[in-house]
Amino acid sequence: MVAKKKSRGGTVGEDAGEGLSRAPLQAILLADSFSTLFRPITLERPKVLLPLVNAPMIEYTLAWLESAGVKEVFVFCCAHSKQVIEYLENSDWLNQPNFSVSTIKHAATSAGHALRLIYDKDVIRGDFVLVTGNTVSDMPLTEALKEHKERKKRDSNVVMTMVIKQSKPSPVTDQSRLGTEELFMAIDPETKELLYYGTSKADTTLALDRTVLLDRSSISPHNDMQDCYIDICSPVVLSLFADNFDYQHLRLPFVQDLLVDDLMGYKIFTHEMHHSSYAARVDNYRSYDTISKEIIQRWTYPLVPKLIGSGTTIGKHSQVSNSVIGENCVIGSNVSVDGCYIWNNVNIEDGCRLKQAIVCDGVTIKSGAVLEAGAVISFNVIIGQNFVVPAYSNVSLLQQPVSQGSYDEMEELVSDLRIQEAGGAGYIWPVGEGEWRHSMAPISSDRLVEIIKSATDELDILDSGNESDDGEDDYAYFEKEVEATFLRAVHENVEQDHIIVEVDSLRFANNLASTDCAGALFYAMMKYAVDTSAGEALFKITHGVIEKWEKLFKWYLLSLDEEIEVILKFEEMCLESTKEYASLFPKILRLLYEKGILQEDAILRWESEKEHADESDKVFVKKAEKFLQGLEKKKIGGR
């Protein structure tokens, strides 16, 4: 059980004002996502019980609901319902004071079917929170609840408040969004009413009814928002599923149908989560990896599970990096484990190599075996001696179902490759087209190029006939995205070749020059050094950052123009965003020169261009005067 924090939601009636305390706050938790993206694992265990940094996913959801002030939770169990119920019965959740957890069991085939059954049971007494059991959050609910209640007082047609958060719109720099379609919304910026909801797969255009446009002074279209799948609902939402219970999921097409239903006139509003809060949903293997990393980086503090479970042993000369290891695992000697999630009771023999893989309970990997990036090894599989599991492969003791789209867990099975070599046991499922998108493996350079081309082609279409002269805004956005790309590279050990591809794609998309790349990347590096200095000597930290990333930085220094741009950017930073560097300007300028990042000619040309400038523009020339004089003498002496 993950460590639980004290309620930040408080007593709902106390914090949210009159009318919020009429009934204890309830929540519906769907312990099923009604999808197949976690197969073959979910053929044997429900997704809500899969370990996320050594704690079942449902633990995070329940801990958050309790901390947010929810008093009663109904857990709806479908696939593998017996496992979910047994887990809860053996946990502490059914015995918590002031926090009731009860289960509803039914073989529902869709989210709509599940909500219809809950409606029939008549257990919801007022507004409720609707989530799935793969939600990780620390968001207080008080503000969103208050907004929902106040809107309902003014307009009885308000049925739902959907929690959203800002996200990066680039499919390249935000890899966690790969595997899910890009989301498009249209929102009234004054009232926060949701007017449109669709994905790039479902729609290629954003079409709004003319009457909607006429009734509003402005509308904000978004592809930079992420749906948190946290909803505050009025009881009427459940009644909508009484006749329309065939909705497979809670979003498409349910939300779309609700927005265009002129007869009933129901309305959905949005609540944008504060940037200091966290919310995410585990949709696929890529988001599983991303959210795990964010938990490890304490984004969900104080929910901090263990990175290595009890009873686990690691042999001599073995290297385990960027990984989570479960309980009672035995890792032999000379084993390499990088970026992996090893669950419980796993035996990895000597000389194995595992990279960006998920290994489920009870798996045995015999000596010398290799798991290539993106491999998923399901329960109790045996990987034979020296066997190589190809990238993106799913391996299971069960054969692959005929139809991946169906949710029936008892489908007819198809034949696939059995790994009997060298004592192996299991089936390798054929790799489907696009499997890499929701795999946890890093995106290869050729795939990134493919994504970039698609994204820039769309931008060309959207921008045709809509030219903007606002170059400063374009550069500010570009600089922010480069900084995000660099920070992800730091925290996730992204290969430098991938960073180059990503930065270049951003440059092409924003129609900028290579000098802009050099300046933006320099800013990202120097800002990172300041942010991580934490009282240590800033020059020492900066020296380390420059030394580690100088190869990447030099890639964009194609000529003296790029080098001069870096000096100008450094001046700007010293005067505005990172004034801590002002006193270190000459020392860092010398460091960049000694590292071969800035050439003598670039530095002296920068000095000469300042010769006729105002005195206020010569501040840093004067600070570096002694160093500049030394360069002048050296240049004269070399003639």
Coordinates of N, CA, C and O in Angstrom, one line a residue, residues 150-233:
E150 N -21.8 25.8 -8.3 CA -22.3 27.2 -8.7 C -22.9 27.3 -10.1 O -23.9 28.0 -10.3
R151 N -22.3 26.6 -11.0 CA -22.8 26.6 -12.4 C -24.2 25.9 -12.4 O -25.1 26.3 -13.1
K152 N -24.3 24.8 -11.6 CA -25.6 24.1 -11.6 C -26.7 25.0 -11.0 O -27.9 24.9 -11.4
K153 N -26.4 25.9 -10.0 CA -27.4 26.8 -9.5 C -27.9 27.7 -10.5 O -29.1 28.1 -10.6
R154 N -27.0 28.1 -11.4 CA -27.4 29.1 -12.5 C -28.0 28.4 -13.7 O -28.8 29.1 -14.4
D155 N -27.7 27.1 -13.9 CA -28.1 26.5 -15.1 C -28.3 25.0 -14.8 O -27.3 24.3 -14.6
S156 N -29.5 24.5 -14.8 CA -29.8 23.1 -14.5 C -29.3 22.1 -15.6 O -29.3 20.9 -15.3
N157 N -29.0 22.6 -16.7 CA -28.5 21.8 -17.8 C -27.0 21.4 -17.7 O -26.5 20.6 -18.5
V158 N -26.3 22.0 -16.7 CA -24.9 21.6 -16.4 C -24.9 20.2 -15.8 O -25.4 20.0 -14.7
V159 N -24.2 19.3 -16.5 CA -24.2 17.9 -16.0 C -22.8 17.4 -15.7 O -22.6 16.3 -15.0
M160 N -21.7 18.0 -16.2 CA -20.4 17.5 -16.0 C -19.4 18.6 -16.0 O -19.5 19.6 -16.8
T161 N -18.4 18.5 -15.1 CA -17.2 19.3 -15.2 C -16.0 18.4 -15.4 O -15.7 17.5 -14.6
M162 N -15.3 18.6 -16.5 CA -14.2 17.8 -16.9 C -12.8 18.4 -16.5 O -12.6 19.6 -16.9
V163 N -12.0 17.7 -15.8 CA -10.7 18.3 -15.4 C -9.7 18.1 -16.6 O -9.5 17.0 -17.1
I164 N -9.0 19.2 -17.0 CA -8.0 19.2 -18.0 C -6.8 19.9 -17.5 O -6.8 20.5 -16.5
K165 N -5.7 19.7 -18.2 CA -4.4 20.3 -17.8 C -3.7 20.7 -19.1 O -3.8 20.1 -20.1
Q166 N -2.8 21.7 -18.9 CA -1.9 22.1 -20.0 C -0.9 21.0 -20.4 O -0.4 20.4 -19.5
S167 N -0.8 20.8 -21.7 CA 0.2 19.8 -22.1 C 1.0 20.4 -23.3 O 0.5 21.3 -23.9
K168 N 2.1 19.7 -23.7 CA 2.8 20.2 -24.8 C 2.1 19.7 -26.1 O 1.8 18.6 -26.2
P169 N 1.9 20.6 -27.0 CA 1.2 20.2 -28.2 C 2.0 19.5 -29.2 O 1.5 18.9 -30.2
S170 N 3.3 19.4 -29.0 CA 4.2 18.8 -30.0 C 4.2 17.3 -29.8 O 4.5 16.8 -28.7
P171 N 3.9 16.4 -30.8 CA 4.0 15.0 -30.6 C 5.4 14.5 -30.5 O 5.6 13.3 -30.2
V172 N 6.4 15.4 -30.8 CA 7.8 14.9 -30.8 C 8.3 15.1 -29.4 O 9.0 14.3 -28.8
T173 N 8.1 16.3 -28.8 CA 8.7 16.6 -27.5 C 7.9 16.0 -26.3 O 8.5 15.9 -25.2
D174 N 6.7 15.6 -26.5 CA 6.0 14.9 -25.4 C 5.6 13.5 -25.8 O 4.6 13.2 -26.3
Q175 N 6.6 12.6 -25.7 CA 6.4 11.3 -26.2 C 5.4 10.5 -25.4 O 4.9 9.5 -26.0
S176 N 5.0 10.9 -24.2 CA 3.9 10.2 -23.5 C 2.6 10.2 -24.3 O 1.8 9.3 -24.1
R177 N 2.4 11.1 -25.2 CA 1.2 11.2 -26.0 C 1.2 10.3 -27.2 O 0.2 10.1 -27.8
L178 N 2.3 9.8 -27.6 CA 2.3 8.8 -28.6 C 1.6 7.6 -28.2 O 1.7 7.1 -27.1
G179 N 0.8 7.0 -29.1 CA -0.1 5.9 -28.8 C -1.5 6.3 -28.5 O -2.4 5.5 -28.5
T180 N -1.7 7.6 -28.3 CA -3.1 8.1 -28.2 C -3.2 9.2 -29.2 O -2.3 9.9 -29.5
E181 N -4.4 9.4 -29.7 CA -4.6 10.4 -30.8 C -4.5 11.8 -30.2 O -4.8 12.0 -29.0
E182 N -4.1 12.7 -31.0 CA -4.0 14.1 -30.5 C -5.4 14.6 -30.3 O -6.3 14.4 -31.0
L183 N -5.6 15.3 -29.1 CA -6.9 15.8 -28.7 C -7.1 17.3 -29.1 O -6.2 18.1 -28.9
F184 N -8.3 17.5 -29.6 CA -8.7 18.9 -30.0 C -9.9 19.2 -29.2 O -10.9 18.5 -29.0
M185 N -9.9 20.4 -28.6 CA -11.0 21.0 -27.8 C -11.3 22.4 -28.3 O -10.4 23.1 -28.7
A186 N -12.6 22.8 -28.1 CA -12.9 24.2 -28.2 C -13.6 24.6 -27.0 O -14.6 23.9 -26.5
I187 N -13.2 25.7 -26.3 CA -13.7 26.1 -25.0 C -14.0 27.5 -25.0 O -13.3 28.4 -25.6
D188 N -15.2 27.9 -24.4 CA -15.5 29.3 -24.2 C -14.5 29.9 -23.2 O -14.6 29.4 -22.0
P189 N -13.7 30.8 -23.5 CA -12.7 31.3 -22.5 C -13.2 32.0 -21.3 O -12.6 32.1 -20.3
E190 N -14.5 32.5 -21.4 CA -15.1 33.2 -20.3 C -15.8 32.3 -19.4 O -15.6 32.3 -18.2
T191 N -16.6 31.4 -19.9 CA -17.4 30.5 -19.1 C -16.8 29.2 -18.8 O -17.2 28.4 -17.9
K192 N -15.8 28.8 -19.7 CA -15.1 27.5 -19.6 C -16.0 26.3 -20.1 O -15.7 25.2 -19.8
E193 N -17.1 26.7 -20.8 CA -17.9 25.6 -21.3 C -17.2 24.9 -22.5 O -16.5 25.5 -23.3
L194 N -17.3 23.6 -22.5 CA -16.7 22.8 -23.5 C -17.7 22.8 -24.7 O -18.8 22.4 -24.6
L195 N -17.1 23.2 -25.9 CA -18.0 23.3 -27.1 C -17.6 22.2 -28.1 O -18.5 21.9 -29.0
Y196 N -16.4 21.7 -28.1 CA -16.0 20.6 -29.0 C -15.0 19.7 -28.4 O -14.2 20.2 -27.6
Y197 N -15.1 18.4 -28.7 CA -14.2 17.5 -28.2 C -14.0 16.4 -29.3 O -14.9 15.8 -29.7
G198 N -12.7 16.3 -29.7 CA -12.4 15.3 -30.8 C -11.0 15.0 -30.9 O -10.1 15.6 -30.3
T199 N -10.6 13.9 -31.6 CA -9.2 13.5 -31.8 C -8.9 13.6 -33.3 O -9.7 13.7 -34.1
S200 N -7.6 13.6 -33.5 CA -7.1 13.7 -34.9 C -7.5 12.5 -35.7 O -7.6 12.5 -36.9
K201 N -7.7 11.3 -35.0 CA -8.1 10.1 -35.6 C -9.6 10.2 -36.0 O -10.0 9.7 -37.0
A202 N -10.3 10.7 -35.1 CA -11.8 10.8 -35.3 C -12.2 11.9 -36.2 O -13.2 11.7 -36.9
D203 N -11.4 12.9 -36.3 CA -11.8 14.1 -37.1 C -10.6 14.8 -37.6 O -9.6 14.8 -37.0
T204 N -10.7 15.3 -38.8 CA -9.5 16.1 -39.4 C -9.8 17.6 -39.3 O -9.0 18.4 -39.6
T205 N -11.1 18.0 -39.0 CA -11.5 19.4 -38.9 C -12.2 19.6 -37.6 O -12.8 18.7 -37.1
L206 N -12.2 20.8 -37.2 CA -12.9 21.2 -36.0 C -14.1 22.0 -36.5 O -14.0 23.1 -36.9
A207 N -15.3 21.4 -36.4 CA -16.5 22.0 -36.9 C -17.4 22.3 -35.7 O -17.8 21.5 -34.9
L208 N -17.9 23.6 -35.7 CA -18.8 24.1 -34.6 C -20.1 24.5 -35.3 O -20.1 25.1 -36.4
D209 N -21.2 24.3 -34.6 CA -22.5 24.8 -35.0 C -22.5 26.3 -35.1 O -21.9 27.0 -34.2
R210 N -23.1 26.9 -36.1 CA -23.1 28.3 -36.3 C -23.7 29.1 -35.1 O -23.3 30.1 -34.7
T211 N -24.8 28.5 -34.6 CA -25.4 29.1 -33.4 C -24.5 29.2 -32.2 O -24.6 30.2 -31.5
V212 N -23.6 28.2 -32.1 CA -22.7 28.3 -31.0 C -21.7 29.5 -31.2 O -21.4 30.2 -30.2
L213 N -21.3 29.7 -32.4 CA -20.4 30.8 -32.7 C -21.1 32.2 -32.5 O -20.5 33.1 -32.0
L214 N -22.3 32.3 -32.9 CA -23.0 33.5 -32.8 C -23.3 34.0 -31.4 O -23.4 35.2 -31.1
D215 N -23.5 33.0 -30.5 CA -23.9 33.3 -29.1 C -22.7 33.7 -28.2 O -22.9 34.1 -27.1
R216 N -21.5 33.7 -28.8 CA -20.3 33.9 -27.9 C -19.4 35.0 -28.6 O -19.2 35.1 -29.8
S217 N -18.7 35.8 -27.7 CA -17.8 36.8 -28.2 C -16.5 36.2 -28.6 O -15.8 36.8 -29.5
S218 N -16.1 35.1 -28.0 CA -14.9 34.4 -28.5 C -14.9 32.9 -28.1 O -15.6 32.5 -27.2
I219 N -14.1 32.2 -28.9 CA -13.9 30.8 -28.6 C -12.5 30.4 -28.7 O -11.8 30.9 -29.6
S220 N -12.0 29.6 -27.8 CA -10.6 29.2 -27.8 C -10.4 27.7 -28.3 O -10.8 26.8 -27.5
P221 N -9.9 27.5 -29.5 CA -9.6 26.1 -29.9 C -8.2 25.7 -29.2 O -7.3 26.5 -29.1
H222 N -8.1 24.4 -28.9 CA -7.0 23.9 -28.2 C -6.5 22.6 -28.7 O -7.4 21.7 -28.9
N223 N -5.2 22.4 -29.0 CA -4.7 21.1 -29.1 C -3.5 20.9 -28.1 O -2.7 20.1 -28.2
D224 N -3.5 21.8 -27.1 CA -2.5 21.9 -26.0 C -3.1 21.5 -24.7 O -2.5 21.8 -23.7
M225 N -4.2 20.8 -24.6 CA -4.8 20.4 -23.4 C -4.9 18.9 -23.3 O -5.1 18.2 -24.3
Q226 N -4.7 18.4 -22.1 CA -4.7 17.0 -21.9 C -5.9 16.7 -21.0 O -6.2 17.3 -20.0
D227 N -6.7 15.7 -21.4 CA -7.8 15.3 -20.6 C -7.4 14.4 -19.5 O -6.7 13.3 -19.7
C228 N -7.6 14.7 -18.2 CA -7.2 14.0 -17.1 C -8.1 12.8 -16.8 O -7.8 12.0 -15.9
Y229 N -9.3 12.7 -17.4 CA -10.3 11.7 -17.2 C -10.7 11.7 -15.7 O -10.9 10.6 -15.1
I230 N -10.8 12.9 -15.2 CA -11.4 13.1 -13.8 C -12.6 14.0 -14.0 O -12.5 15.1 -14.5
D231 N -13.8 13.4 -13.7 CA -15.0 14.2 -14.0 C -15.8 14.3 -12.7 O -15.9 13.4 -11.9
I232 N -16.4 15.5 -12.6 CA -17.4 15.8 -11.5 C -18.7 15.8 -12.2 O -19.0 16.6 -13.1
C233 N -19.6 14.9 -11.9 CA -20.8 14.6 -12.6 C -22.1 14.9 -11.7 O -22.1 14.6 -10.5

